[in-house]
Amino acid sequence: MGALLSIPLLAVPSMGTILTFAASCCGAATCSAVFGACGKCGNSVATRIAYALILLINSILSWVMLTPWAINKLQHLTLDYMTIKCPDGPCHGWVAVHRIGFALGLLHIIMGVLLLGVETSKNPRANIQNGFWGPKILAWLALIVLSFFIPESFFFVWGKYISFAGATLFLLLGLILLVDLAHTWAEYCLAQIEATDSRGWRGILIGSTLGMYAVSLAMTIVMYIFFAKSGCSMNQTAITLNLIFFLVVSFISVHPAIQEYNPKAGLAQSAMVAIYCTYLTMSAVSMEPDDRQCNPLIRAQGTRTTSIVIGAIVTMLTVAYTTTRAATQGVALGGKGHIKLPDDDEHNLVTQQPDSRREMRAAALRQAVEEGSLPADALLDDDDDESDGGNTAKDDERTSTQYNYALFHLIFFLATAWVATLLTMQTEDATNSDEFAPVGRTYWASWVKIISAWVCYGIYTWTLVAPIVLPDRFDFS
């Protein structure tokens, strides 16, 4: 399997060797091994890890194809059938990146359509999501090969409009889920404090809030010292506005009017939003080009190729992790935000005597899961022992899927669009045919991060003032 994926990597022998090994690791055997190695993590978790690995491999392959040497070798392998050029001249893999992203994106769209309406692993179509890794890997590789036979004119439209729109939606989705995570974290801590009156939970909530504010201020000071020197007006503006915004949202979160309509709002949520937006701003100023002498990190780099390779891999890992989290966190999107249990009653009373010790144990387990004392897959232990026999992988979705399968693949499709857009929005010209392209080191990428931080502040502020503006839509009593 790895040999098939390594064909376009012959241009860069060292990276080709590495990625051939990585591709082999993403074959059917290893995807199955993920399930076995995952132990008690459950079938759904292993599935998500496998899809994240595929996205990671696809992203790194796309990045390698940005090198002029690799794209020239690809043209040679096709017997000069393809001469990859953009309307304004040679584009060094621009089209190849969008071809590879399109291939994986199309696979996710097809799978999303096939999995519409699947709610439990008992549905035969659920096997498409959690199994058949060999056919899925083959289909992915086949789509990559077939994409290179599609006319380039299609990808000029795809890359400039469709992929860009998908990337924008992916960024917006990530911001919404971040704000939702901030509220969920704070409300969970408050619920634990109210339920147990634990000093430990009070310490966690207060400590994490103060810690996030401290880190946010520390990053702001570092940015002012190293990236906001004289003549760096873009950096000065971005850093100052970020500082003003996170002070403003912190004040709004504890304003008496906000507390009256939403007493659970507070500094814990603001701290999480502040540290994330400050990180985005710091990432933006530290990854911008150094044509104005405003980025000392670039001038301080020892080995440029090594730093670019490490930076690219870290970026791809971050995208894969973020995508997996976003695809399975459905609270903010109206998806499955909780564990659905069978035979839910409108009350918590036992209306009849259980027929056996086993039923009594099942009832006790169900109550423990509802109270949060045990994980959801504890309900499945007994069923697995009897019905599954020798299966080693735990099926934690027999009563209900842990996430919406179709939405999962839609978000992965948007992630492929974001990766392709991030890789192809380059303003630096490659001067050395052997160089790897830096990922995200453009003013475009920096401004995307800066504006994303501002939008995140806006979304969070709206969640604070919305109960005041639309009181009938919210009930915090």
XYZ file of C-alpha atoms in Angstrom:
477
model
C 0.000 0.000 0.000
C 2.825 2.364 0.848
C 4.504 1.616 -2.487
C 1.509 2.970 -4.397
C 1.519 6.188 -2.419
C 5.267 6.626 -2.791
C 5.191 6.885 -6.619
C 4.952 10.694 -6.718
C 7.557 10.991 -3.969
C 10.465 9.649 -5.989
C 11.475 13.250 -6.576
C 12.563 13.666 -2.975
C 14.301 10.438 -1.932
C 14.640 11.146 1.789
C 11.087 12.378 2.226
C 9.888 9.665 -0.109
C 11.341 7.044 2.184
C 9.745 8.624 5.241
C 6.335 9.031 3.650
C 6.420 5.565 2.122
C 6.788 4.209 5.629
C 4.026 6.531 6.830
C 1.755 5.427 4.016
C 2.388 1.807 4.857
C 1.440 2.603 8.447
C -1.870 3.914 7.193
C -2.704 0.727 5.339
C -5.527 -1.611 6.198
C -3.447 -3.732 8.568
C -2.358 -0.750 10.639
C -5.854 0.753 10.691
C -7.029 -2.538 12.114
C -4.140 -2.515 14.594
C -5.305 0.880 15.824
C -8.488 -0.797 17.019
C -6.600 -3.515 18.846
C -4.060 -1.141 20.408
C -6.782 1.241 21.516
C -7.861 -1.264 24.143
C -10.703 0.162 26.186
C -11.000 3.395 24.210
C -13.870 1.997 22.127
C -14.575 1.441 18.482
C -15.555 5.050 17.726
C -12.300 6.508 19.113
C -10.127 4.160 17.052
C -12.109 5.088 13.939
C -11.484 8.784 14.506
C -7.760 8.185 15.010
C -7.581 6.279 11.718
C -9.326 9.050 9.762
C -7.034 11.635 11.359
C -3.991 9.619 10.215
C -5.311 9.539 6.662
C -5.826 13.312 6.704
C -2.302 13.776 8.084
C -0.733 11.616 5.369
C -2.770 13.355 2.658
C -1.715 16.787 3.957
C 1.989 15.926 4.068
C 1.790 14.435 0.568
C 0.170 17.652 -0.685
C 2.914 19.710 0.933
C 5.695 17.628 -0.646
C 4.093 18.159 -4.059
C 4.737 21.902 -3.712
C 8.428 21.376 -4.469
C 9.290 22.107 -8.124
C 11.507 19.006 -8.217
C 8.643 16.770 -7.139
C 6.228 18.194 -9.680
C 8.801 17.846 -12.473
C 9.352 14.213 -11.493
C 5.581 13.666 -11.529
C 5.406 15.044 -15.056
C 8.227 12.682 -16.047
C 6.424 9.683 -14.488
C 3.356 10.451 -16.612
C 5.548 10.371 -19.747
C 5.082 14.144 -20.031
C 1.314 13.680 -20.376
C 0.862 16.463 -17.821
C 2.540 19.845 -18.057
C 1.393 21.592 -14.914
C 1.191 25.359 -15.443
C -1.023 28.117 -14.139
C -2.472 30.908 -16.317
C 0.277 33.250 -15.105
C 3.107 30.748 -15.575
C 4.526 27.668 -13.800
C 2.909 27.113 -10.421
C 5.089 24.383 -8.834
C 2.462 22.004 -7.601
C -0.450 24.417 -7.093
C -2.711 22.198 -9.165
C -1.228 19.005 -7.694
C -2.088 20.147 -4.167
C -5.696 20.792 -5.134
C -5.891 17.456 -6.971
C -4.788 15.541 -3.871
C -7.061 17.553 -1.585
C -9.961 17.056 -3.996
C -9.415 13.284 -3.995
C -9.681 12.894 -0.222
C -12.462 15.467 -0.025
C -14.495 13.597 -2.631
C -14.035 10.354 -0.687
C -15.412 12.006 2.456
C -18.379 13.453 0.555
C -19.233 10.020 -0.881
C -18.965 8.398 2.537
C -21.037 11.152 4.124
C -23.855 10.522 1.650
C -23.662 6.758 2.188
C -23.856 7.194 5.976
C -26.828 9.568 6.128
C -29.302 8.432 8.777
C -27.024 5.920 10.526
C -27.705 6.174 14.265
C -26.313 2.936 15.726
C -23.594 0.461 14.866
C -26.341 -2.138 14.429
C -27.139 -0.490 11.108
C -25.279 -2.458 8.393
C -24.060 0.786 6.839
C -22.136 1.589 10.049
C -19.499 -0.891 8.880
C -18.619 1.591 6.136
C -17.541 4.041 8.841
C -15.797 1.647 11.223
C -14.529 -1.061 8.888
C -13.524 -1.886 5.301
C -10.225 -0.052 5.743
C -8.563 -1.886 2.874
C -11.171 -0.819 0.272
C -11.242 2.712 1.673
C -7.457 3.085 1.413
C -7.565 1.722 -2.145
C -10.400 4.087 -3.052
C -8.452 7.027 -1.634
C -5.335 6.157 -3.663
C -7.403 5.489 -6.781
C -9.080 8.892 -6.496
C -5.662 10.564 -6.185
C -4.521 8.861 -9.390
C -7.762 9.639 -11.232
C -7.661 13.283 -10.151
C -4.512 13.784 -12.220
C -6.495 12.976 -15.371
C -9.032 15.737 -14.750
C -8.348 18.875 -16.857
C -6.469 21.627 -15.043
C -9.163 24.192 -15.856
C -11.475 22.416 -13.375
C -8.983 22.845 -10.538
C -8.430 26.519 -11.283
C -12.132 27.037 -10.512
C -12.105 24.490 -7.664
C -9.060 25.986 -5.940
C -10.003 29.651 -6.275
C -13.677 29.409 -5.334
C -14.954 26.091 -3.960
C -11.887 25.185 -1.915
C -11.559 28.741 -0.609
C -15.220 28.778 0.473
C -14.766 25.425 2.228
C -11.665 26.718 4.023
C -13.589 29.762 5.244
C -16.393 27.569 6.598
C -13.851 25.325 8.336
C -12.276 28.286 10.126
C -15.675 29.656 11.175
C -16.741 26.244 12.429
C -13.593 25.928 14.508
C -14.236 29.296 16.156
C -17.829 28.379 17.021
C -16.729 25.106 18.580
C -13.981 26.851 20.554
C -16.520 29.231 22.102
C -18.825 26.295 22.809
C -15.941 24.433 24.473
C -15.230 27.449 26.691
C -18.841 27.547 27.914
C -18.979 23.756 28.326
C -15.778 23.652 30.391
C -16.864 26.428 32.759
C -20.382 25.047 33.180
C -19.020 21.562 33.866
C -16.735 22.879 36.615
C -19.594 24.865 38.142
C -21.835 21.795 38.058
C -19.176 19.740 39.857
C -18.753 22.452 42.494
C -22.512 22.654 43.078
C -22.886 18.879 43.237
C -19.917 18.054 45.486
C -18.914 21.389 47.054
C -15.367 20.253 46.297
C -12.425 22.526 47.006
C -10.541 20.617 44.335
C -12.919 21.692 41.593
C -12.890 25.260 42.887
C -9.103 25.196 42.691
C -9.168 23.778 39.167
C -11.607 26.434 37.954
C -9.851 29.373 39.603
C -6.356 28.085 38.848
C -7.068 27.397 35.174
C -8.683 30.820 34.771
C -5.773 32.695 36.354
C -3.279 30.513 34.486
C -4.830 31.208 31.090
C -4.919 34.941 31.765
C -1.285 34.863 32.896
C -0.199 33.019 29.748
C -2.203 35.429 27.575
C -0.491 38.441 29.166
C 2.919 36.763 28.895
C 2.419 36.103 25.169
C 1.298 39.705 24.688
C 4.456 41.027 26.400
C 6.661 38.728 24.296
C 4.958 39.923 21.111
C 5.496 43.576 22.036
C 9.178 42.957 22.759
C 10.101 40.910 19.685
C 7.509 41.623 16.977
C 6.302 45.208 17.529
C 9.406 47.254 16.871
C 9.424 50.563 15.037
C 8.086 50.222 11.498
C 6.056 47.072 12.243
C 2.677 48.798 12.153
C 0.769 45.644 11.201
C 2.075 43.760 14.217
C 1.588 46.696 16.561
C -2.038 47.068 15.473
C -2.826 43.346 15.711
C -1.232 42.940 19.163
C -2.832 46.077 20.607
C -6.299 45.278 19.292
C -6.047 41.733 20.658
C -5.132 43.112 24.102
C -8.044 45.567 24.003
C -10.491 42.908 22.852
C -9.627 40.379 25.544
C -9.886 43.061 28.251
C -13.260 44.153 26.864
C -14.753 40.645 26.726
C -13.483 39.961 30.233
C -15.273 43.070 31.500
C -18.461 42.199 29.607
C -18.516 38.649 31.006
C -18.790 39.922 34.610
C -21.060 42.882 33.888
C -24.154 42.859 36.154
C -26.543 42.841 33.190
C -24.847 39.764 31.725
C -24.800 38.013 35.099
C -28.516 38.701 35.572
C -29.478 36.923 32.368
C -26.727 34.304 32.405
C -25.261 33.722 35.887
C -22.983 30.955 34.548
C -21.038 33.420 32.400
C -17.748 34.572 33.849
C -14.002 34.925 33.559
C -13.373 31.196 33.008
C -14.891 31.328 29.521
C -13.248 34.676 28.757
C -9.840 33.319 29.787
C -10.090 30.394 27.375
C -11.177 32.650 24.517
C -8.426 35.140 25.385
C -5.609 32.577 25.415
C -6.750 31.059 22.118
C -7.093 34.416 20.350
C -3.766 35.615 21.758
C -2.177 32.400 20.493
C -3.683 33.054 17.037
C -2.241 36.563 17.048
C 1.190 35.363 18.165
C 1.122 32.645 15.517
C 0.264 35.275 12.909
C 3.102 37.664 13.717
C 5.634 34.847 14.143
C 4.833 33.293 10.755
C 4.709 36.424 8.588
C 7.456 37.052 5.995
C 10.463 39.033 7.161
C 10.633 41.511 4.292
C 10.064 44.378 6.775
C 12.475 43.045 9.416
C 9.566 42.350 11.792
C 10.039 38.613 12.309
C 13.278 37.814 14.149
C 12.430 34.108 14.271
C 13.163 33.721 10.561
C 16.534 35.449 10.869
C 17.404 33.314 13.911
C 16.785 29.991 12.194
C 19.809 27.741 11.998
C 18.774 25.190 9.401
C 15.973 26.503 7.223
C 14.935 23.156 5.755
C 14.757 21.474 9.144
C 12.657 24.261 10.639
C 10.292 24.253 7.654
C 9.838 20.473 7.827
C 9.150 20.535 11.583
C 6.809 23.504 11.223
C 4.878 21.840 8.409
C 4.454 18.545 10.277
C 3.325 20.338 13.451
C 0.815 22.335 11.396
C -0.579 19.183 9.787
C -0.825 17.422 13.152
C -2.712 20.407 14.555
C -5.135 20.428 11.634
C -5.747 16.679 11.951
C -6.410 16.940 15.692
C -8.617 20.038 15.338
C -10.616 18.425 12.565
C -11.238 15.261 14.554
C -12.355 17.256 17.592
C -14.595 19.504 15.511
C -16.126 16.581 13.640
C -17.193 14.833 16.839
C -18.167 17.804 19.011
C -21.742 18.304 17.904
C -23.161 20.373 20.758
C -22.787 23.698 18.994
C -24.069 22.292 15.718
C -27.171 20.601 17.031
C -25.587 17.171 16.783
C -25.086 14.494 19.386
C -23.742 16.283 22.406
C -24.618 13.621 24.925
C -24.795 9.884 25.316
C -28.169 8.550 24.317
C -29.347 5.714 26.500
C -32.031 3.215 25.589
C -35.443 3.190 27.199
C -35.173 6.661 28.700
C -38.004 7.485 31.087
C -39.465 10.863 31.829
C -38.840 10.151 35.513
C -36.177 8.308 37.479
C -38.495 5.887 39.298
C -38.272 2.110 39.038
C -41.740 0.863 38.094
C -41.178 -2.893 38.231
C -38.949 -5.473 39.872
C -36.080 -6.668 37.629
C -36.439 -10.289 36.552
C -32.856 -11.273 37.257
C -29.583 -10.255 38.825
C -28.315 -9.334 35.361
C -31.165 -6.875 34.803
C -30.532 -5.344 38.224
C -26.888 -4.872 37.328
C -27.812 -3.332 33.958
C -30.190 -0.896 35.666
C -27.482 0.124 38.127
C -24.970 0.621 35.325
C -27.429 2.720 33.324
C -28.067 4.964 36.324
C -24.306 5.347 36.916
C -23.766 6.338 33.286
C -26.588 8.871 33.453
C -25.007 10.409 36.545
C -21.586 10.534 34.865
C -19.919 8.096 37.249
C -19.085 5.594 34.487
C -18.273 5.917 30.761
C -20.972 5.102 28.237
C -19.324 1.898 27.037
C -19.778 0.374 30.505
C -23.317 -0.460 29.393
C -21.923 -2.571 26.606
C -19.653 -4.864 28.601
C -22.316 -7.479 29.306
C -23.646 -7.400 25.767
C -20.146 -7.741 24.352
C -19.475 -10.780 26.522
C -22.498 -12.674 25.211
C -23.149 -11.486 21.679
C -19.714 -10.565 20.399
C -17.817 -13.542 21.728
C -14.196 -13.195 20.735
C -14.276 -9.645 19.387
C -11.538 -7.631 21.034
C -12.622 -4.188 19.865
C -15.333 -2.698 22.043
C -18.399 -1.405 20.241
C -19.462 1.737 22.121
C -22.107 2.673 19.570
C -24.583 -0.179 19.768
C -27.253 1.965 21.404
C -26.375 5.224 19.650
C -23.496 6.626 17.597
C -21.147 8.871 19.550
C -21.191 11.462 16.748
C -23.036 12.197 13.506
C -21.287 10.206 10.771
C -22.435 12.394 7.868
C -21.435 15.604 9.679
C -18.096 14.003 10.544
C -17.246 13.510 6.871
C -18.545 16.955 5.903
C -16.129 18.570 8.365
C -13.265 16.411 7.088
C -14.123 17.590 3.577
C -13.883 21.205 4.762
C -10.545 20.365 6.404
C -9.106 19.134 3.095
C -10.198 22.432 1.546
C -8.480 24.386 4.351
C -5.216 22.441 3.996
C -5.168 22.932 0.217
C -5.902 26.651 0.570
C -3.258 27.083 3.281
C -0.623 25.350 1.152
C -1.378 27.181 -2.094
C -1.770 30.728 -0.773
C 1.974 31.350 -1.115
C 3.560 34.705 -1.889
C 7.167 33.595 -1.561
C 8.784 32.455 -4.802
C 10.854 29.317 -4.651
C 14.412 30.266 -5.494
C 15.928 26.858 -4.926
C 14.394 23.869 -6.668
C 15.355 21.628 -3.750
C 13.664 23.727 -1.065
C 10.501 22.769 0.734
C 7.774 25.380 0.747
C 7.141 26.973 4.166
C 3.586 26.377 5.362
C 1.594 29.470 6.287
C 4.483 31.953 5.987
C 2.509 34.534 4.038
C 0.759 37.781 4.854
C -2.472 36.149 3.709
C -2.151 33.381 6.308
C -1.189 35.898 9.004
C -4.211 38.080 8.311
C -6.494 35.037 8.290
C -5.334 34.213 11.842
C -5.623 37.813 13.033
C -9.132 38.244 11.639
C -10.119 34.814 12.968
C -9.168 36.000 16.463
C -11.348 39.083 16.049
C -14.257 36.979 14.802
C -13.822 34.633 17.778
C -14.110 37.566 20.165
C -17.239 38.654 18.298
C -18.858 35.221 18.503
C -18.106 34.954 22.224
C -19.477 38.442 22.881
C -22.668 37.516 21.055
C -23.124 34.454 23.267
C -22.966 36.815 26.254
C -25.385 39.472 25.025
C -27.778 37.168 23.143
C -29.793 36.267 26.295
C -30.384 40.008 26.824
C -31.321 40.697 23.215
C -33.408 37.508 22.799
C -34.567 36.565 26.292
C -37.310 34.247 25.022
C -34.724 31.999 23.358
C -32.720 31.378 26.530
C -33.615 30.020 29.929
C -30.896 29.759 32.575
C -33.222 29.278 35.516
